[in-house]
Coordinates of C-alpha atoms in Angstrom, one line a residue:
X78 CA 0.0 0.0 0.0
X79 CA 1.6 3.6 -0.8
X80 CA 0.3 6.7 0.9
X81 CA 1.6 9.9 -0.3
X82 CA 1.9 13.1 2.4
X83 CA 2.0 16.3 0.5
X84 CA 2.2 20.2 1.6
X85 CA 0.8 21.3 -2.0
X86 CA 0.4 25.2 -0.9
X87 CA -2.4 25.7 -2.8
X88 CA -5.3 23.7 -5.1
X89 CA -6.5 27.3 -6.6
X90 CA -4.7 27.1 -9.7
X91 CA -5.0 25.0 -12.7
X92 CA -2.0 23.8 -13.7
X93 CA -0.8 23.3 -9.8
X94 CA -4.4 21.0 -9.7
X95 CA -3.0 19.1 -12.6
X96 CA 0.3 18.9 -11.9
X97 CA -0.3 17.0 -8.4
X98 CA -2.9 14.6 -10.5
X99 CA -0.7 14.0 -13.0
X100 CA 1.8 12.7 -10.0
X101 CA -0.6 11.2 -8.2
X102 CA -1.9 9.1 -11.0
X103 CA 1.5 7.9 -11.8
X104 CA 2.4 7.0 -8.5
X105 CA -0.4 5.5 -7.9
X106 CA -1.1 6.3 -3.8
X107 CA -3.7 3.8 -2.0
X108 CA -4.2 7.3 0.2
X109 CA -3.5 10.9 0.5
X110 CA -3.1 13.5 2.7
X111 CA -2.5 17.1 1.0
X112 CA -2.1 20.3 3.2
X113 CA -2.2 24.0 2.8
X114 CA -5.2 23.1 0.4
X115 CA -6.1 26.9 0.9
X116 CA -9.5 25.0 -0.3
X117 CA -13.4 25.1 1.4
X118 CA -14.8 21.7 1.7
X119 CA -17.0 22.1 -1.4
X120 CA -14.1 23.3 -3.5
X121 CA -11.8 20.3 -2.1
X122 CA -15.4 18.2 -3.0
X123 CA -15.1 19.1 -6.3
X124 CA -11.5 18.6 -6.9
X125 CA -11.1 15.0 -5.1
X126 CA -12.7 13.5 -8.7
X127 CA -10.2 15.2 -10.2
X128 CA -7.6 14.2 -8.6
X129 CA -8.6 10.5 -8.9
X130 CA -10.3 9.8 -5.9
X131 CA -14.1 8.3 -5.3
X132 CA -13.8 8.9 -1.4
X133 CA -12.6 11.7 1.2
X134 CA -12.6 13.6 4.2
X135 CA -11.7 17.9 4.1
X136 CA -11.0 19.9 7.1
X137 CA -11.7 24.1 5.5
X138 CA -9.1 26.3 5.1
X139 CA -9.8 29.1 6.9
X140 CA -9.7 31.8 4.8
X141 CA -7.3 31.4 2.5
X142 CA -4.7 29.8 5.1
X143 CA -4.4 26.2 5.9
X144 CA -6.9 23.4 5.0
X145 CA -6.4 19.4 4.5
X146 CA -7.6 16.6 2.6
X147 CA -7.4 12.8 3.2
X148 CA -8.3 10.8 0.1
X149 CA -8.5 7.2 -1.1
X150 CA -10.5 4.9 -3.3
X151 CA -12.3 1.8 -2.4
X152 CA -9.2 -0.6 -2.2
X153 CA -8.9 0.5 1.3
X154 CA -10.6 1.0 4.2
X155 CA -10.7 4.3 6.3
X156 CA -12.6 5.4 9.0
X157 CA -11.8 8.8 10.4
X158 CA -11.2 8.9 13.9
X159 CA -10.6 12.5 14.5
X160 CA -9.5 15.9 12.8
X161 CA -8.6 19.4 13.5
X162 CA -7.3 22.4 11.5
X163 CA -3.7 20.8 11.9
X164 CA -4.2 17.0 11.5
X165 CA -6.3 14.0 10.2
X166 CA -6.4 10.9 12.1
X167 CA -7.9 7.3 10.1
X168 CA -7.5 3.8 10.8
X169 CA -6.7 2.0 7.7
X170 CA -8.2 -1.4 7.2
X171 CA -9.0 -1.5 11.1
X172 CA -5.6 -2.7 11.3
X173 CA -3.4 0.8 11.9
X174 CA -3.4 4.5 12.3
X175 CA -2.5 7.2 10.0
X176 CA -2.0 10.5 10.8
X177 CA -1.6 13.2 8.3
X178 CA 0.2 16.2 10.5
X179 CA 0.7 19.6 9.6
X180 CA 2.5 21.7 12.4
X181 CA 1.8 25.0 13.6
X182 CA 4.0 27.6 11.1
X183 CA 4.4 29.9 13.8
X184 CA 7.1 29.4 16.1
X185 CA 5.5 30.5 19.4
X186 CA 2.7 28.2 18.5
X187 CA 5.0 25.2 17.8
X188 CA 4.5 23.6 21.3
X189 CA 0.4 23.6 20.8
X190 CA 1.0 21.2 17.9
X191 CA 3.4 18.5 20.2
X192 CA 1.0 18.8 23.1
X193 CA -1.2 17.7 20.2
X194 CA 0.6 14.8 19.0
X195 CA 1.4 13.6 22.2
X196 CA -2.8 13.6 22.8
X197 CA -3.0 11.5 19.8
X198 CA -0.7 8.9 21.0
X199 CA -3.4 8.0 23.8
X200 CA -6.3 7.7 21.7
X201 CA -5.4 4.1 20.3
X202 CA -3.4 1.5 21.0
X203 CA -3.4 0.4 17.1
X204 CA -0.3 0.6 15.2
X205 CA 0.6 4.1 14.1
X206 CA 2.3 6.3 11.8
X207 CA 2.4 9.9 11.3
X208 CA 3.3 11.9 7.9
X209 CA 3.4 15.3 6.9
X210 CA 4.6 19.1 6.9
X211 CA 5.9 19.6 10.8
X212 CA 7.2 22.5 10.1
X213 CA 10.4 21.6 11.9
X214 CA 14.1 20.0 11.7
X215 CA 15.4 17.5 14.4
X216 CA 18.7 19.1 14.4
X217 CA 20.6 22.2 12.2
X218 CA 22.0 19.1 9.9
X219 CA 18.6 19.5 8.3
X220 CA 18.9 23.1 7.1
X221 CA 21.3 24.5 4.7
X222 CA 21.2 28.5 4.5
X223 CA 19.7 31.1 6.6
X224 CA 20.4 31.4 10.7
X225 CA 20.9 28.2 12.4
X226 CA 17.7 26.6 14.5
X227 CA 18.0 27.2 18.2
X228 CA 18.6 24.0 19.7
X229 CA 16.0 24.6 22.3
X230 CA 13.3 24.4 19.6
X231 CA 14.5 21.3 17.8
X232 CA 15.1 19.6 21.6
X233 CA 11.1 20.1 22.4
X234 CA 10.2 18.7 18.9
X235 CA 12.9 16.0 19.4
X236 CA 11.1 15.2 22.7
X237 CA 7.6 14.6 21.7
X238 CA 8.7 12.0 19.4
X239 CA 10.5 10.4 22.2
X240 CA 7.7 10.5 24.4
X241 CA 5.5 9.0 21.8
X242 CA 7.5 6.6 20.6
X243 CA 8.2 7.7 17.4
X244 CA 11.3 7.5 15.1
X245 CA 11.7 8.0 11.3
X246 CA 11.9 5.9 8.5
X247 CA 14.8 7.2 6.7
X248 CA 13.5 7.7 3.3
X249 CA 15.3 7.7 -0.1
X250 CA 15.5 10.8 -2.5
X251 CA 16.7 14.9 -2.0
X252 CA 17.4 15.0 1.7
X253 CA 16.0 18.5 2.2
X254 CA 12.0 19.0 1.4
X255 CA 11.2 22.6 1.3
X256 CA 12.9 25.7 0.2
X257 CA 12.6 29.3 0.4
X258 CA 11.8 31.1 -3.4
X259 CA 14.4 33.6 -2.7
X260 CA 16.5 32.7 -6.1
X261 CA 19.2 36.3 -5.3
X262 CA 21.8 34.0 -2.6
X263 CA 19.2 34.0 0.4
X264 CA 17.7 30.5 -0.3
X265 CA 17.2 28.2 2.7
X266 CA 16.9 24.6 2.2
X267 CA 15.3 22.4 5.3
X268 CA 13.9 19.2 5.6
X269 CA 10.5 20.0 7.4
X270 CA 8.2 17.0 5.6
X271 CA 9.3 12.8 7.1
X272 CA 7.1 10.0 8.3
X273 CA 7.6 8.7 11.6
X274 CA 6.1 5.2 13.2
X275 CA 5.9 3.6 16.5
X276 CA 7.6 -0.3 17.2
X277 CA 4.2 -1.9 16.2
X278 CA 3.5 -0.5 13.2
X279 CA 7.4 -1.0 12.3
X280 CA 6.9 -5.1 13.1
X281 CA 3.7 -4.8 11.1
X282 CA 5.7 -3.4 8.0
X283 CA 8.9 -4.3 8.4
X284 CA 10.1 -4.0 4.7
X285 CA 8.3 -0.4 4.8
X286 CA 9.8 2.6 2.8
X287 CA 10.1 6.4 2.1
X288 CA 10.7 8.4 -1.1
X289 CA 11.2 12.1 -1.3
X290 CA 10.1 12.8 -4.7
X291 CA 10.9 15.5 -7.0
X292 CA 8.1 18.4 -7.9
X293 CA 7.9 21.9 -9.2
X294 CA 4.4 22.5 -7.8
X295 CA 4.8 23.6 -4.4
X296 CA 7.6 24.4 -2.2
X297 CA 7.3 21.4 -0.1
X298 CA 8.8 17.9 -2.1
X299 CA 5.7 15.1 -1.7
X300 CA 6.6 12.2 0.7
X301 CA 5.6 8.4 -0.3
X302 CA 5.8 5.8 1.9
X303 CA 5.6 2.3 0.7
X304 CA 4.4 -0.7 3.2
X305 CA 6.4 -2.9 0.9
X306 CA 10.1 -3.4 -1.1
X307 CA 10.1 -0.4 -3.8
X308 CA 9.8 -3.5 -7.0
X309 CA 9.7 -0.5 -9.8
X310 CA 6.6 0.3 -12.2
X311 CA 4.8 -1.8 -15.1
X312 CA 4.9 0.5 -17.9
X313 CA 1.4 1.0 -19.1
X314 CA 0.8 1.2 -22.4
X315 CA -1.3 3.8 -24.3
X316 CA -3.2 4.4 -27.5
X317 CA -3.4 7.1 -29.3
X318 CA -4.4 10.4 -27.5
X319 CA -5.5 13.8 -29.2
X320 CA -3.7 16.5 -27.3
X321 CA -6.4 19.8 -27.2
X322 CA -2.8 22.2 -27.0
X323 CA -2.3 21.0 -30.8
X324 CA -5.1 23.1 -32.3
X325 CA -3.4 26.2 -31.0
X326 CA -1.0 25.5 -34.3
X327 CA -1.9 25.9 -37.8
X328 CA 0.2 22.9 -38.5
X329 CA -2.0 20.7 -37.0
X330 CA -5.0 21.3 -39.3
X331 CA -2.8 20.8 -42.3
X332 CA -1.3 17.8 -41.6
X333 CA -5.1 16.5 -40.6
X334 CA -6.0 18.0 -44.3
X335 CA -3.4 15.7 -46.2
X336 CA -4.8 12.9 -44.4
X337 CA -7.9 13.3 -46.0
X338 CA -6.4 14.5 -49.3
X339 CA -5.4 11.1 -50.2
X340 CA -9.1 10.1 -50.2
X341 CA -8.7 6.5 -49.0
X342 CA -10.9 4.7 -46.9
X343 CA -12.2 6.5 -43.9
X344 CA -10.7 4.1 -41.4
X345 CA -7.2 4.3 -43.6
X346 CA -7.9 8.0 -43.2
X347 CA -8.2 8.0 -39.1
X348 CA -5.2 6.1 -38.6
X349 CA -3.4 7.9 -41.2
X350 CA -4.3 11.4 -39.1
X351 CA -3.3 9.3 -35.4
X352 CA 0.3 8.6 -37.1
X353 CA 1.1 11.6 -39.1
X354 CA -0.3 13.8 -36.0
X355 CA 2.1 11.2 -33.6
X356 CA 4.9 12.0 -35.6
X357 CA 4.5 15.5 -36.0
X358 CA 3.6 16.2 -32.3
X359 CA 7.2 15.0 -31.5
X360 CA 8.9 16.9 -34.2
X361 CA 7.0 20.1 -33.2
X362 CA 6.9 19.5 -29.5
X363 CA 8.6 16.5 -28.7
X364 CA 6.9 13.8 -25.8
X365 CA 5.6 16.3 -23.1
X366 CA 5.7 13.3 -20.7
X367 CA 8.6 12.6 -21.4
X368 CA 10.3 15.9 -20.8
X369 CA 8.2 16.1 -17.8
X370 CA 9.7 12.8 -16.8
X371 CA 13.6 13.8 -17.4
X372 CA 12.8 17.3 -16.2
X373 CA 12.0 15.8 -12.7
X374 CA 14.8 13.8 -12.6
X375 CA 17.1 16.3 -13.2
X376 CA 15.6 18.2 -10.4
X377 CA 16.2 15.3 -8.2
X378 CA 19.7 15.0 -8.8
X379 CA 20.1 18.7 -8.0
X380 CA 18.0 18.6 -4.9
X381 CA 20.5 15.5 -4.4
X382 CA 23.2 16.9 -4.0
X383 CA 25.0 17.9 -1.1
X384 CA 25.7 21.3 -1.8
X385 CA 22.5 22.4 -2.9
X386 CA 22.1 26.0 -2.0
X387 CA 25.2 26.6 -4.8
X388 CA 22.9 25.1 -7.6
X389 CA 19.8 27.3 -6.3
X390 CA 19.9 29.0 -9.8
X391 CA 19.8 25.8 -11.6
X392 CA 16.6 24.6 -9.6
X393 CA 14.8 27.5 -10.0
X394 CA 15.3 26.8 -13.9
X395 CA 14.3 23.2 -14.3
X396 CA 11.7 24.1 -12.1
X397 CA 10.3 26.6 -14.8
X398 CA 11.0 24.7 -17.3
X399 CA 8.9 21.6 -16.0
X400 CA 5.7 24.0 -15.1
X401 CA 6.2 24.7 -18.5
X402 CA 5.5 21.5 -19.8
X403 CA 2.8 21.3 -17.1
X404 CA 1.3 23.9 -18.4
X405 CA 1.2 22.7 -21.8
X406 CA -0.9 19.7 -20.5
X407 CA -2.7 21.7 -18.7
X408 CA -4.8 22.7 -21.7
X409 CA -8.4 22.8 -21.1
X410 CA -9.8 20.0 -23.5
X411 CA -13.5 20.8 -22.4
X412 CA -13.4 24.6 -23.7
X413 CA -17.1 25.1 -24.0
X414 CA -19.9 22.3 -25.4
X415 CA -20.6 22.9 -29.2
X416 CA -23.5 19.7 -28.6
X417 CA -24.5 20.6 -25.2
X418 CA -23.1 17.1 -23.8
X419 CA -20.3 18.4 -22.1
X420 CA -20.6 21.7 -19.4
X421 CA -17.3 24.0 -19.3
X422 CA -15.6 23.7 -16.0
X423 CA -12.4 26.2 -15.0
X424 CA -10.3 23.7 -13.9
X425 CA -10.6 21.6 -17.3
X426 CA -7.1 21.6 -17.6
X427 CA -6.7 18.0 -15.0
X428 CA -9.4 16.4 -16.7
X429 CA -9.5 12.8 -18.7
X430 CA -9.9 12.6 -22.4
X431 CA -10.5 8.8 -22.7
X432 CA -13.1 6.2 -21.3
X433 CA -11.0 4.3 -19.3
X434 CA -9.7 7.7 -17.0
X435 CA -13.9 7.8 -16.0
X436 CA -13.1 4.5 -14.4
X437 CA -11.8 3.5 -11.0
X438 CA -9.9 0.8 -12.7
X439 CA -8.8 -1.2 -9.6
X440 CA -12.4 -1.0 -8.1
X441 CA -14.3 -1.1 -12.3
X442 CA -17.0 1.6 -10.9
X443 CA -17.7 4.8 -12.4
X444 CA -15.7 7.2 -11.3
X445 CA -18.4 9.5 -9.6
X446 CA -16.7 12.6 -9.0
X447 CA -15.5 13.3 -12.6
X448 CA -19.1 12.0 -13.7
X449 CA -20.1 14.8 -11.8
X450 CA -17.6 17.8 -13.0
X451 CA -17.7 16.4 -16.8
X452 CA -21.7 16.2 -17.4
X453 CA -25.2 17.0 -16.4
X454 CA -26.7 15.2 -13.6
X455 CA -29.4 13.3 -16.2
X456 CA -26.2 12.4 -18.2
X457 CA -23.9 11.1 -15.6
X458 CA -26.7 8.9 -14.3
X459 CA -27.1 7.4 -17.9
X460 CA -23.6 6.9 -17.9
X461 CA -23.3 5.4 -14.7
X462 CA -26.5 2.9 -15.5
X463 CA -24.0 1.2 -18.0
X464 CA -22.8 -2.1 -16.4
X465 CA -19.2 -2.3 -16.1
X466 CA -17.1 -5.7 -16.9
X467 CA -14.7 -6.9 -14.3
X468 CA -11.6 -6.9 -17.3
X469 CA -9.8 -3.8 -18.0
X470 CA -10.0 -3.2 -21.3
X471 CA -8.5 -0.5 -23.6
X472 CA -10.1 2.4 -25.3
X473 CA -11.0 1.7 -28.8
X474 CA -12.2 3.6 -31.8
X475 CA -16.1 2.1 -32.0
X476 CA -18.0 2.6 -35.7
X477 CA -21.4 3.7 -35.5
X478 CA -22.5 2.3 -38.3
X479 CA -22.7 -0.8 -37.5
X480 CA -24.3 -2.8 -34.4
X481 CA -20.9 -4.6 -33.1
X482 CA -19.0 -1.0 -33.7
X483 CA -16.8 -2.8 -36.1
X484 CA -16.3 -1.2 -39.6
X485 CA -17.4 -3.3 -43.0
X486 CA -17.7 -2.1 -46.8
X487 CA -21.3 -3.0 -46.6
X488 CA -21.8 -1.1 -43.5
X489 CA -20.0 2.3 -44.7
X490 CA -21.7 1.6 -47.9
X491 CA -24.9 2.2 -45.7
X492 CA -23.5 5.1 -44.1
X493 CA -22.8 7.0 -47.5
X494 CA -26.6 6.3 -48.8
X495 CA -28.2 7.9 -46.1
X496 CA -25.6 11.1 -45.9
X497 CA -26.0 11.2 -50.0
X498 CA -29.9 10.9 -50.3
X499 CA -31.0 11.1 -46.5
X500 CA -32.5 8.5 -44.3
X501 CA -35.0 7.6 -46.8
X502 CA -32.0 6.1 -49.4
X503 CA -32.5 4.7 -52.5
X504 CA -35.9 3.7 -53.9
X505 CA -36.5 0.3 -55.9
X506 CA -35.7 1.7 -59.2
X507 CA -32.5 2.7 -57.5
X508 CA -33.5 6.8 -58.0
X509 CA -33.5 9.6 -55.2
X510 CA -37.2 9.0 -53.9
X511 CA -37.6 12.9 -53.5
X512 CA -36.2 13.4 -57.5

């Protein structure tokens, strides 16, 4: 199981919105906690479909400061045990505790948030873990730049993990997890984001791990922890996929126009337009993913490494460079209904383009909370009436012309008839019946 703990500062823009799905659906996390949503419960309502999730629990921002969100789908259990503006307490699978944490960001308050944590040690006996922003460093090894912590703070935060029981899981990737934005020599690098377990949970997951991953959307790096051995991903593979940024150049309509120049058959036609558009979508902007892919690692590598705060120039440029791409994907596909089936939504930009991305695949139910932002309630419920298989199967171009959606002369044949000479087609003696 992988749960992912992540200070996102922020869900109200776009691109940040689709920037932490598109991480979240390629690491696939059993359950999230985000904080700083800077979100109401109805806005972080809306964007848990969007994000990928069919299930989840909101404390409100208030204001514009603070807010969290604990997500997950139905391949695990949570029951929410308590909450408060600075944490989220589940069990998960009635067998441990999770905690998502966010500590107090202001110093004199800092002490409110351990007397905290060291309530919630006493409200279960179940094995626990907490993630999450603490907004603190165990010692000044855990801060590069900027005045050194004074080692009476650190000692009262090193204390309440004592007196919990609590110790780290030493976690694998950039060893710092937030920075300042100062790019003019001031930067400050500190690791203020870890997960932390008692002995039980430990001997319940003892080949449990930690990744800091690499991320241009918020200050704060995203935590995952693993229960199990990282064992690397299954690639997935993909079909072909219109991209909505391509209509924005003129090139795209023409190479679609030579497609259909060459007047073959319509099905040569459509996959001549999917190759031609392939290849000229990596000529013109090469794989988006893929950029966004070697972007973040070499962001990681520079967060890596041990003098960080002298490549602070270099960070702040990848990181530009990969909201770029983000922003590219970010796109809005759903620009407005020209048949009244789809609704525009302002934070298009994260939504699916395919079947298969409306389905919870590991659960095969509608996913309701895209349902909900993509189409009218009358339409979503039509959708959702639509019995789902228990195999996973791909997308798939479907003809409409014939009753098993597969293409045949005879069926295109028909097709042609009833656009030439309407639904009424030919009449016996083979003549337009209106002529």
């Amino acid at each position: 199981m992988k749960t992912c703990f992540w200070n996102c500062r922020g869900l109200g823009r776009p691109w940040a919105v689709h920037g932490i799905a598109h991480l979240l659906r390629k690491e696939r996390p059993n359950l999230v906690f985000l904080f700083e949503t800077k979100r109401s419960v109805a806005e972080m309502e809306f964007l848990k479909g969007k994000l990928g999730f069919g299930y989840g629990f909101m404390v409100a921002a208030v204001g514009r400061r603070g807010g969290i969100a604990c997500l997950w789908n139905t391949d695990v259990s949570v029951n929410v045990l308590s909450f408060s503006i600075s944490h989220i307490d589940v069990s998960v699978d009635g067998l441990w505790r999770c905690t998502g944490f966010y500590g107090n960001p202001v110093v004199c308050r800092r002490n409110q948030s351990w007397s905290l944590l060291a309530d919630l040690k006493n409200r279960s006996e179940l094995p626990w873990i907490v993630g999450g922003d603490f907004n603190e460093i165990v010692s000044n090894d855990e801060k590069r730049g900027g005045c050194l912590r004074p080692e009476r703070q650190m000692e009262s935060f090193r204390m309440v993990l004592e007196d919990c029981g609590l110790r780290e899981i030493q976690s694998e990737g950039p060893w710092f997890t937030w920075k300042n934005n100062n790019r003019e020599g001031n930067e400050i690098f500190e690791k203020l984001d870890r997960v932390v377990v008692n002995d039980s949970w430990s001997l319940l997951f003892p080949d449990a791990a930690v990744a800091i991953l690499a991320s241009s959307i918020s200050d704060h790096l995203p935590v995952m922890l693993n229960t199990q051995k990282l064992m690397g991903w299954q690639a997935r593979l993909k079909g072909f996929r219109f991209e909505n940024f391509w209509v924005e150049n003129a090139r795209c309509f023409e190479v679609v126009e030579q497609c259909w120049e060459n007047r073959r058959s319509w099905n040569d036609n459509i996959r001549d337009v999917q190759s031609d558009l392939s290849v000229w979508s990596r000529e013109e902007f090469g794989s988006i993913t893929q950029n966004i892919r070697q972007k973040q690692s070499l962001l990681k590598r520079l967060l890596n490494k041990p003098d960080v705060h002298t490549v602070s120039a270099d960070i702040g440029r990848v990181e530009e460079e990969l909201n770029s791409f983000v922003s590219i994907l970010d796109a809005k596909w759903v620009a407005g209904s020209v048949t009244g089936s789809l609704r525009f939504n302002p934070y298009a930009g994260a939504l699916p383009v395919t079947v298969a991305d409306l389905i919870l695949a590991e659960d095969r139910v509608w996913n309701d909370g895209l349902l909900n932002i993509l189409f009218s309630k009358e339409q979503g419920d039509i959708i959702k009436s639509i019995p789902l298989g228990d195999k996973d199967v791909e997308d798939q171009w479907i003809w409409e012309g014939s009753t098993n959606g597969i293409y045949t002369v005879r069926s295109g044949y028909g097709v042609a008839v009833k656009l030439f000479y309407g639904e009424g087609g030919l009449s016996s003696g083979g003549s337009n019946k209106n002529s």
